[in-house]
Coordinates of C-alpha atoms in Angstrom, one line a residue:
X1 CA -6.1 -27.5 -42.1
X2 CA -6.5 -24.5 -39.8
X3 CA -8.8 -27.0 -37.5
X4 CA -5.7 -29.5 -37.5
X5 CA -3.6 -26.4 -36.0
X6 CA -5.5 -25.5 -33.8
X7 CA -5.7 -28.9 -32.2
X8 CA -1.7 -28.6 -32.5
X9 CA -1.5 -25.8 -29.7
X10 CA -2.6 -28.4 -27.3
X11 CA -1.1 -31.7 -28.8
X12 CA 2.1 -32.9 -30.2
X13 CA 2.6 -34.7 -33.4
X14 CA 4.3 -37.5 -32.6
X15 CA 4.8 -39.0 -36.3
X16 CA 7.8 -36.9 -36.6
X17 CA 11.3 -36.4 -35.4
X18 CA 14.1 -38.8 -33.6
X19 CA 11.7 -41.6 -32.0
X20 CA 13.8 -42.3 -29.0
X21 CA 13.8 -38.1 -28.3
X22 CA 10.3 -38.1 -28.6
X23 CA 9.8 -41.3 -26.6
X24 CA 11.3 -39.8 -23.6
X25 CA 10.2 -36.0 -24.0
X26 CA 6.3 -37.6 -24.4
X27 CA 6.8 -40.2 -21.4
X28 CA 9.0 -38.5 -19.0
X29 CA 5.7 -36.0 -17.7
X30 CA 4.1 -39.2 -17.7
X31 CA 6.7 -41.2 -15.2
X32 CA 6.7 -38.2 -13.3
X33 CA 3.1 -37.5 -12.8
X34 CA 3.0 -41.7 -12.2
X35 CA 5.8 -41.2 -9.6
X36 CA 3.7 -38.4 -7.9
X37 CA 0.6 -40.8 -7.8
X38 CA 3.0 -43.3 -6.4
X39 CA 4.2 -40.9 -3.9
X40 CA 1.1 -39.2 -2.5
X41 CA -0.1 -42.7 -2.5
X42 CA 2.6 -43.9 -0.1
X43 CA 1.9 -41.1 1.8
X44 CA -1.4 -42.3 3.2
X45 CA 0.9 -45.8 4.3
X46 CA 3.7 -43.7 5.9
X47 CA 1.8 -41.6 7.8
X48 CA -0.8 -44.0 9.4
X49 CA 1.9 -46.5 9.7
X50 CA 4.0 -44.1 11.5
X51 CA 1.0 -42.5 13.6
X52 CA -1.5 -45.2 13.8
X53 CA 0.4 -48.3 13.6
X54 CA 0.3 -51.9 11.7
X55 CA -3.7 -51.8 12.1
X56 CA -3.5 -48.4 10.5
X57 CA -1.5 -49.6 7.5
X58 CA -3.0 -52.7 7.1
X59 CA -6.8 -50.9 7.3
X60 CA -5.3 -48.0 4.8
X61 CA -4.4 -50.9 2.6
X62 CA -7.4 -53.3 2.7
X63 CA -9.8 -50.5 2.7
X64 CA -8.4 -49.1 -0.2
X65 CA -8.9 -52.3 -2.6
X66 CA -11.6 -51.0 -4.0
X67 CA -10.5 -47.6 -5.0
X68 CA -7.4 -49.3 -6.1
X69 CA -9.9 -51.6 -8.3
X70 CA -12.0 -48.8 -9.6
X71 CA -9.1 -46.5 -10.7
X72 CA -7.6 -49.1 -13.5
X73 CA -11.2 -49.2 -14.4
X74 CA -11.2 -45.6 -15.3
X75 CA -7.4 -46.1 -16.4
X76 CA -9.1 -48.9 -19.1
X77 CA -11.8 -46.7 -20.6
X78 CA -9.6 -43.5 -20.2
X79 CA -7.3 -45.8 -22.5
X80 CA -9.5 -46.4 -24.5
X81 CA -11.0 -43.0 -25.8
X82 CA -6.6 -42.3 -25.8
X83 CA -6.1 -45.0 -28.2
X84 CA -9.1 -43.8 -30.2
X85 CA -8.1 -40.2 -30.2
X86 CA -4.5 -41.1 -31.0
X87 CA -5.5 -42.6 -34.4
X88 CA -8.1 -40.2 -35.2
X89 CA -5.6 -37.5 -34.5
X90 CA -2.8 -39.2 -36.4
X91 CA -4.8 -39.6 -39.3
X92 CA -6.1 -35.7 -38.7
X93 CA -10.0 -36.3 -38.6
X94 CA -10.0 -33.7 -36.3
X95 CA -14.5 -33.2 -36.4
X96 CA -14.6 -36.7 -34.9
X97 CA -12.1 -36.4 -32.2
X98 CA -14.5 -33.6 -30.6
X99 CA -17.1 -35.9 -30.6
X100 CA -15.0 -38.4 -28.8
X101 CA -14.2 -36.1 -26.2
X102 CA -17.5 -35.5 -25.2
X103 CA -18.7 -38.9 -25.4
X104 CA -15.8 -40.2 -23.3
X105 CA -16.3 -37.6 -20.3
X106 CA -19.8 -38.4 -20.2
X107 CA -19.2 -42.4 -20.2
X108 CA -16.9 -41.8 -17.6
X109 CA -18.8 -40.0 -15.3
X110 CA -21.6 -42.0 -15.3
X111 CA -19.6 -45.3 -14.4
X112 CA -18.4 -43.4 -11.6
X113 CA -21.8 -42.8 -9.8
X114 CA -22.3 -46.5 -10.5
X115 CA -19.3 -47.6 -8.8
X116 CA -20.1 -45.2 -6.0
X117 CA -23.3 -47.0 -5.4
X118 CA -22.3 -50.5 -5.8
X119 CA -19.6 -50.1 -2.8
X120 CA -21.4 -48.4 -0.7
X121 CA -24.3 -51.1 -0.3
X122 CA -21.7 -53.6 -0.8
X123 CA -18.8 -52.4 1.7
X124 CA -19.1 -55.0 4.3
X125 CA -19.7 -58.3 2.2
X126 CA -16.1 -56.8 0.2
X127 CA -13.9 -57.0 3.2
X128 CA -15.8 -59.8 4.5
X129 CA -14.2 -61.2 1.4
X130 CA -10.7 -59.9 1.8
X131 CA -10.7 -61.1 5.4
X132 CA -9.4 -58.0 6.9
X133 CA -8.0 -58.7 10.1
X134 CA -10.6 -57.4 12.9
X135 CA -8.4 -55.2 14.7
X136 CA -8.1 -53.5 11.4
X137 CA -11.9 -53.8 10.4
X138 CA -12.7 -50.4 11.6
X139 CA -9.9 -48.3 10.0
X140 CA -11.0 -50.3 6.5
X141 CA -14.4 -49.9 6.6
X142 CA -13.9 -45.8 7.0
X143 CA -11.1 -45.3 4.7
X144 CA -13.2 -47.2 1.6
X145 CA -16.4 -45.5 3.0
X146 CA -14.6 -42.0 2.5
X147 CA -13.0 -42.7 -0.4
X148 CA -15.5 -43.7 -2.8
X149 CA -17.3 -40.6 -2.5
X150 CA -14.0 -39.6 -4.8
X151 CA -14.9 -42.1 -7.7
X152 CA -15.7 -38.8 -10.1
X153 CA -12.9 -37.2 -9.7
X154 CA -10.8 -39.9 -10.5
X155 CA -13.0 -41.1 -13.8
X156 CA -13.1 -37.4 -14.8
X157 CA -9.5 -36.7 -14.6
X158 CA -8.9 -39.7 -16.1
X159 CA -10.6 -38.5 -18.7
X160 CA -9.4 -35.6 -19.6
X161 CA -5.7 -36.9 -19.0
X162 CA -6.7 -39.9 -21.7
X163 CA -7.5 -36.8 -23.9
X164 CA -5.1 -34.6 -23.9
X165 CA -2.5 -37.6 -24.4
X166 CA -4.3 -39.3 -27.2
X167 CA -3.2 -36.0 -28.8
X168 CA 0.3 -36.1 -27.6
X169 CA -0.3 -33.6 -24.4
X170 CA 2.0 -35.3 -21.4
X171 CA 2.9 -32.5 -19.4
X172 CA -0.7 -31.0 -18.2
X173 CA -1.6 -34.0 -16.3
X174 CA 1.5 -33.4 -14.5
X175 CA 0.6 -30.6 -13.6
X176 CA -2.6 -31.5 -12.4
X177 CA -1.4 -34.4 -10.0
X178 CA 0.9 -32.3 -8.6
X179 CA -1.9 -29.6 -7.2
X180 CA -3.3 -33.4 -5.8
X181 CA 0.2 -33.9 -4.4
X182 CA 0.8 -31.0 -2.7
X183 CA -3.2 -30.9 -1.4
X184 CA -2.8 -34.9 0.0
X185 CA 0.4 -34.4 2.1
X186 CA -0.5 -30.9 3.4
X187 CA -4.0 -32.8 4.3
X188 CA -2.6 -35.9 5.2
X189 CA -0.3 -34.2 7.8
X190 CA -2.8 -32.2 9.4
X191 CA -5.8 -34.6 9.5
X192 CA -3.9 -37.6 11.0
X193 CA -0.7 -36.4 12.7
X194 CA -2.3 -33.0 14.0
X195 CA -5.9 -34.4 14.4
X196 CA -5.4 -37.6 15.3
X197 CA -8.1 -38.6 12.6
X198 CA -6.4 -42.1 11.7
X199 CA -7.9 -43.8 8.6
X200 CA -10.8 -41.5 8.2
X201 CA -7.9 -38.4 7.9
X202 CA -6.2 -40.0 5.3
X203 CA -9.4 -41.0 3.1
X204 CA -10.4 -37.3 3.6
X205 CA -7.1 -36.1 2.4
X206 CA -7.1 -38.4 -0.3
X207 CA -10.7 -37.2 -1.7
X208 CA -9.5 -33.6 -1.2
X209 CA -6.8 -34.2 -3.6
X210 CA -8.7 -36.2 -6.0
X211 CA -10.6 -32.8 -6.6
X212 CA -7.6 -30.7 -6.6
X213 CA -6.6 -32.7 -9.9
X214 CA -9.8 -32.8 -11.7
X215 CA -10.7 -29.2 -11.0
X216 CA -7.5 -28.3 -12.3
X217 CA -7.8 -30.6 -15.3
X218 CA -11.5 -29.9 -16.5
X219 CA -10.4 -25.9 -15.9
X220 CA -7.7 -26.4 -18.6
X221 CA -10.1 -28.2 -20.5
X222 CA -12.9 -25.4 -20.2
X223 CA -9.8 -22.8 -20.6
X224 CA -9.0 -24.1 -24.1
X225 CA -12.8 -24.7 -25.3
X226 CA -11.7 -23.2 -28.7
X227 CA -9.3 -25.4 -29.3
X228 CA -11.2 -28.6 -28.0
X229 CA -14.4 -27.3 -29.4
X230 CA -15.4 -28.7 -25.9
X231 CA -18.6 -26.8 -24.4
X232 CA -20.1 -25.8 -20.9
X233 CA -23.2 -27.6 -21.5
X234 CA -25.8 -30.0 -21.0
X235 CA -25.7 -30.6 -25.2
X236 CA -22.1 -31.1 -25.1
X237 CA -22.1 -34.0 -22.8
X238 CA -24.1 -36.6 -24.9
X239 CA -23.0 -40.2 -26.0
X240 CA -22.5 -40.3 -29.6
X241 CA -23.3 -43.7 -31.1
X242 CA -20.5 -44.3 -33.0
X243 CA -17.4 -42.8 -30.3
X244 CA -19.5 -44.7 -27.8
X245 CA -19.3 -48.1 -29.6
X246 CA -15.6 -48.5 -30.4
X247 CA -14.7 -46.9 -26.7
X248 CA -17.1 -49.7 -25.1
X249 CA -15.6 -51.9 -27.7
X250 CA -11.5 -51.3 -26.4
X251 CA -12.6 -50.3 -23.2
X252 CA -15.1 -53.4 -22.0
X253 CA -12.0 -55.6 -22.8
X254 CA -9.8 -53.6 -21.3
X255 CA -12.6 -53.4 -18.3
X256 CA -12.9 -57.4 -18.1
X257 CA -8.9 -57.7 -18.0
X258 CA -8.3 -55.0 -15.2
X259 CA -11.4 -56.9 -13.3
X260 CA -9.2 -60.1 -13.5
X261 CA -6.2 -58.7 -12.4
X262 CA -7.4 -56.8 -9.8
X263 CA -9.6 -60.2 -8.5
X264 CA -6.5 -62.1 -8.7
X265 CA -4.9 -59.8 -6.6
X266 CA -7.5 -59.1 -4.5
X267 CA -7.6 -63.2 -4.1
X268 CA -4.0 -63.2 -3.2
X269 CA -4.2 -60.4 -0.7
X270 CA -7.3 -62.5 1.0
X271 CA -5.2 -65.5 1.2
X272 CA -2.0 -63.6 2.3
X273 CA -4.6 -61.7 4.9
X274 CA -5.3 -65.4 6.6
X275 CA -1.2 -65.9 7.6
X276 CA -1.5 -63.1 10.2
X277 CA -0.7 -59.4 10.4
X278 CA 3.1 -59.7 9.7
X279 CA 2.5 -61.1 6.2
X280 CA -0.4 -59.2 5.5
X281 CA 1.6 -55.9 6.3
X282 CA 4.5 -57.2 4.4
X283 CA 2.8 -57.5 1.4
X284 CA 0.8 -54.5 1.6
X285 CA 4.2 -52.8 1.6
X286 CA 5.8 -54.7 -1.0
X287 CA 2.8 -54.0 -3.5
X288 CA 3.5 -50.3 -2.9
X289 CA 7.3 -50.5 -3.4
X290 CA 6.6 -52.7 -6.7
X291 CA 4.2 -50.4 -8.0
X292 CA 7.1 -47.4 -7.3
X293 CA 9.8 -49.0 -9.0
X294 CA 7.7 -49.8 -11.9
X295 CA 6.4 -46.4 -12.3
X296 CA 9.3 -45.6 -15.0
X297 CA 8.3 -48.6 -17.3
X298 CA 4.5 -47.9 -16.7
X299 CA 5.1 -44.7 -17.7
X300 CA 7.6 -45.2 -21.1
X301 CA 4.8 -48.2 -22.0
X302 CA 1.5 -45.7 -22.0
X303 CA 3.6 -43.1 -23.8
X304 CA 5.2 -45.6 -26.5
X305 CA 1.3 -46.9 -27.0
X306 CA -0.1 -43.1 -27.8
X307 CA 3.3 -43.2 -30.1
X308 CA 2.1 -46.0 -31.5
X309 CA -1.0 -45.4 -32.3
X310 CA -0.9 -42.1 -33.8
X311 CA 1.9 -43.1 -36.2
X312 CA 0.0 -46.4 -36.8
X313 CA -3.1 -43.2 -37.6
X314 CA -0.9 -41.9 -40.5
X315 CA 0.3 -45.7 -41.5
X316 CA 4.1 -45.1 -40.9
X317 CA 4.5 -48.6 -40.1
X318 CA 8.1 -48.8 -39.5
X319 CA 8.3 -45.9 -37.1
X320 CA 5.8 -47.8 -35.3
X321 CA 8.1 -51.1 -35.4
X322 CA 10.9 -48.8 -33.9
X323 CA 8.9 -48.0 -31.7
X324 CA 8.4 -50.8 -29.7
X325 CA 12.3 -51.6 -29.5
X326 CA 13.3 -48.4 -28.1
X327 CA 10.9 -48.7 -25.4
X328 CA 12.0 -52.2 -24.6
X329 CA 15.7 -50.7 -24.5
X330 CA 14.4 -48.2 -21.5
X331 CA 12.0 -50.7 -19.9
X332 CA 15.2 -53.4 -19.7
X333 CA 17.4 -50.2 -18.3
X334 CA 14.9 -49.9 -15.3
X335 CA 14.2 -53.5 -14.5
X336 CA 18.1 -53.9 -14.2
X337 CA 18.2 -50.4 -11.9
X338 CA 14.7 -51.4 -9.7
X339 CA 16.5 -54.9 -9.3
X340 CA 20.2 -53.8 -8.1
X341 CA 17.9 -52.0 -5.7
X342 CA 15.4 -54.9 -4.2
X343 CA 18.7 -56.6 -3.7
X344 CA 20.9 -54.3 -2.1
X345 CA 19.1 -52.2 0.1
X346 CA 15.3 -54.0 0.5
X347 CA 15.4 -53.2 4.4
X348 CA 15.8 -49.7 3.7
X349 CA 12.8 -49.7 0.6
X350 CA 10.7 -51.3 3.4
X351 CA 11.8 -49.4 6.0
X352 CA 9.9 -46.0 4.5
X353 CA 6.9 -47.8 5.8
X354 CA 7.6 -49.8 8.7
X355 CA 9.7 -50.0 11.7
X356 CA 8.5 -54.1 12.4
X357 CA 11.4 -56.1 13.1
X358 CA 9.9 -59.4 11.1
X359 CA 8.1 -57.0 8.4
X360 CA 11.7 -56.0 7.4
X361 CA 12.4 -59.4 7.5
X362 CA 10.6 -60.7 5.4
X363 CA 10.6 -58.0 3.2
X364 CA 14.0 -59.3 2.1
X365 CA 12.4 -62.5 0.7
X366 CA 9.8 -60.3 -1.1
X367 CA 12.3 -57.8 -2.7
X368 CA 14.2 -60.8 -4.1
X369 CA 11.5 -62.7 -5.5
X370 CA 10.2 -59.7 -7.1
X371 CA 13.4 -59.2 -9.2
X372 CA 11.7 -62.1 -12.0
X373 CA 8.5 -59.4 -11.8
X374 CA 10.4 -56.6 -12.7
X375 CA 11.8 -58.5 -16.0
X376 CA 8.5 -59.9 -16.5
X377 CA 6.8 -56.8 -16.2
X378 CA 9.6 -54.7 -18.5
X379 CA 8.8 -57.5 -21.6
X380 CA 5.3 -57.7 -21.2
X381 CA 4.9 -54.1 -21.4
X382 CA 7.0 -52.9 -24.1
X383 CA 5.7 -55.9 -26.8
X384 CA 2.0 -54.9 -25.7
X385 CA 2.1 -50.8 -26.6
X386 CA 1.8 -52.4 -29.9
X387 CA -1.2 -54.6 -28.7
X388 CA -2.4 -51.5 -27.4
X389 CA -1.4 -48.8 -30.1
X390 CA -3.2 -51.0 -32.8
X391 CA -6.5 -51.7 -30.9
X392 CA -6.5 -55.6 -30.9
X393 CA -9.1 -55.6 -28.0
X394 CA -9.3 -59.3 -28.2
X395 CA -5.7 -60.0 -27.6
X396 CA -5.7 -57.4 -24.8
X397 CA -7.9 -59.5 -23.5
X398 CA -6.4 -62.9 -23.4
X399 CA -3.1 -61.4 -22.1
X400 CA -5.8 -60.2 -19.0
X401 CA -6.6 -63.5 -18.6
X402 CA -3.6 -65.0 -18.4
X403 CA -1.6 -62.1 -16.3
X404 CA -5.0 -62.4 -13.7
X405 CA -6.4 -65.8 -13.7
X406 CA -3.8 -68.8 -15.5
X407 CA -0.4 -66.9 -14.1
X408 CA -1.2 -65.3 -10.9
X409 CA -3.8 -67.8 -9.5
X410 CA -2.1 -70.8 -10.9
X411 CA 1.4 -70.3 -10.6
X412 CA 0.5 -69.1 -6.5
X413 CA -1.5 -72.5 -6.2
X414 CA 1.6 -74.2 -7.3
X415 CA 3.9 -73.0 -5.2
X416 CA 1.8 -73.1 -2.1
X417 CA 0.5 -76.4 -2.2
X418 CA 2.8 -78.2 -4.7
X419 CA 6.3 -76.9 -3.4
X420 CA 4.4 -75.9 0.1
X421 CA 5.5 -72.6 0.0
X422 CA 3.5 -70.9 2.5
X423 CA 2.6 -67.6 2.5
X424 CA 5.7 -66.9 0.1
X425 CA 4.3 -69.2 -2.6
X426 CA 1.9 -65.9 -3.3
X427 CA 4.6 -63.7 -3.8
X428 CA 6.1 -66.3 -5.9
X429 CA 2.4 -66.2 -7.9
X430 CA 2.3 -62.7 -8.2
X431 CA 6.6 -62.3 -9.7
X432 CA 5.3 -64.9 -12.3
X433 CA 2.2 -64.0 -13.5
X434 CA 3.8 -61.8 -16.3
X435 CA 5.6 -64.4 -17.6
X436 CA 3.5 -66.1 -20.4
X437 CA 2.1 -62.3 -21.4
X438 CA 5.2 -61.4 -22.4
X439 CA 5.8 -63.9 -24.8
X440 CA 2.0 -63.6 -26.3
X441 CA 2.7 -59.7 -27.0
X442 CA 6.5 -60.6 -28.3
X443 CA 5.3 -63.2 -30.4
X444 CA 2.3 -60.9 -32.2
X445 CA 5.2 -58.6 -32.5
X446 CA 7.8 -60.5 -34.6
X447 CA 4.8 -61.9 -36.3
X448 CA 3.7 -58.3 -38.6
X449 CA -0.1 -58.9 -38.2
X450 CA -0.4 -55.3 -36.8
X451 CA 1.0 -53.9 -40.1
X452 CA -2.2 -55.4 -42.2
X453 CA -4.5 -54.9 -39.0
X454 CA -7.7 -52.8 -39.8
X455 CA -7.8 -49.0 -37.7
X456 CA -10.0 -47.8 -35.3
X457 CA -10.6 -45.3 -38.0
X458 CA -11.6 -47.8 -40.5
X459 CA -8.6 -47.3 -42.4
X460 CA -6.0 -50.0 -43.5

């Protein structure tokens, strides 16, 4: 029991107490430190948009694909060891969450170095692929050059942020992106507004803050070594057979669906790339404003599936069931608030980023058919914390397929060359492609087959 304490002075047991309280005490770190990443994100786009220009923006944004691929691949195995760690801490087996944490830092780390490889050989045939515009080929090909040297940072405080939430800990990692916040704008500002560094200032900036946050994560993870029983050495970071096959077993999946996703997108942004600089500015603009305005419901979902999971861990089934409908309640709240705003003021949003005359334009269009996203996105997220909380890898999986490949290729296929949509017929692609994954996750919802569903723990 005194083991099961100690884990308590860096968790919170979230089986207990008013659900909607805890809902938003547990996510609000987590929207925050999301809305940071949002922001020091969108302060690589402001900057070179405002110093460099449309080719700046447009190489910040294509050049960046591939960091913005690998991250949700860290995100998906960082989930993974969460999930894990949430029902194993829930249930109290507190000798084989230590062996979880080790085996999940070094499975992270390790897929970093591969992705680092993999795009550096490979850098030209990607934005071959992505058919970068050539007056922004330049700025691209230094900003993803720059910034995959960053890939460990980003798997390792991914990491230890998956950690330390799986055991109800949401207001470190806040902490720790803010030390990247405040190191990306101060080195953001200086290397491309005062050095005149362009693409290859903001990719420096960005790698300097990518450190900031994992230093200070993995030194609050060596700082409370009792507590973790994690240890400064080579022993420590082994993969344990078992922790290693049911992370690989959520975390693949989870892999495979973030891989579809992100191709779908990366598909769309090719396609949208061909219609010119305009479009392709537009939508690297919108993305970033979408991303923004979801960062609340992103936020309330990833807390509501720790939630989940841990009181799914101590088998208090209708907690769990509550759950899910007070985190559609808050998901609902925020579509309705991120839509009165893409309607009202969607030259302003885009403004932030852009002073083009016919970016703002058509940023209009975007803003409006994004509304059906934000809906989408606020149903599909809510019903799937359960998906998530439970572990049903193979469902997860399905609902990646049809978010990436049936809703969001065939939905932009439709529009473009059935209703001969043009260049908006993507959008159109990308508002809908959450549509049919919300009603998978609502209908394994009302159905109760999570309540009989065997644990990661092997408990029923």
């Amino acid at each position: 029991m005194s083991a099961v304490a100690a884990k308590k002075k860096v968790g919170r047991d979230l089986t207990e107490g008013n659900i909607l309280k805890t809902l938003l005490i547990f996510a609000i770190p987590i929207v925050l430190t999301n809305l940071i990443q949002q922001l020091y994100s969108m302060v690589d786009l402001i900057i070179v948009g405002q110093f460099v220009g449309s080719t700046g923006t447009v190489g910040v944004a294509t050049g960046g694909e591939v960091s913005d691929l690998m991250t949700p691949i860290a995100t998906a195995f960082a989930s993974a060891g969460q999930i894990y760690i949430a029902q194993l801490f829930g249930a109290k087996d507190i000798d084989r969450v230590k062996k979880t944490i080790g085996t999940l830092l070094t499975l992270m780390l390790s897929i970093s170095f591969v992705c680092i490889i993999g795009t550096v050989i490979f850098h030209q045939t990607i934005l071959d692929l992505l058919h970068c515009p050539s007056e922004a080929l330049t700025q691209a090909t230094v900003y993803m050059i720059i910034t995959t040297i960053g890939m460990p940072f980003i798997f390792g405080y991914n990491a230890v942020c998956g950690i330390l939430r799986g055991m109800g800990e949401s207001k470190r990692p806040l902490i720790f992106i803010s030390v990247a916040a405040v190191v990306n704008v101060v080195a953001d500002v200086f290397l491309v507004a005062v050095l005149k560094m362009e693409a290859a200032g903001t990719a420096i900036a960005t790698v300097l803050s990518q450190f900031g946050a994992f230093a200070a994560a993995f030194y609050y993870l060596y700082k409370h070594r009792e507590e973790f029983d994690f240890e400064l050495k080579l022993s420590y970071f082994r993969l344990e057979k078992e922790s290693l096959w049911i992370i690989i077993k959520l975390g693949i999946p989870q892999f495979v669906r973030v891989m579809l996703v992100q191709s779908s997108m990366l598909w769309i942004k090719s396609n949208v790339n061909s219609y010119g600089l305009v479009v392709s500015a537009t939508n690297s603009v919108g993305d970033k404003i979408q991303k923004f305005l979801n960062v609340f419901m992103n936020g309330v979902d990833a807390a509501a599936g720790a939630m989940i999971g841990q009181n799914l861990g101590a088998r208090k089934l209708d907690r769990a069931k509550k759950i899910v409908w007070n985190t559609f309640g808050c998901c609902i709240c925020v579509a309705t608030f991120s839509s009165f705003l893409a309607l009202t003021i969607p030259k302003t949003l885009f403004g932030v980023f852009t002073s083009d005359p016919a970016v703002l334009e058509l940023g209009v269009t975007y803003m409006r058919i994004m509304v059906l996203a934000f809906f989408a996105s606020a149903c599909t997220g809510s019903f799937q914390s359960m998906v998530t909380g439970s572990g049903f890898v193979s469902l997860g999986f399905l609902i990646g397929i049809l978010d990436g490949v049936v809703c969001r290729i065939g939905f932009s296929l439709l529009f473009v060359y059935v209703f001969n949509q043009g260049a908006i017929g993507y959008f159109w692609g990308t508002a809908f492609s959450r549509t049919l994954p919300a009603v998978l996750c609502y209908a394994y919802f009302i159905s109760g087959k999570w309540k009989t569903r065997k644990l990661l723990t092997g408990n029923k």
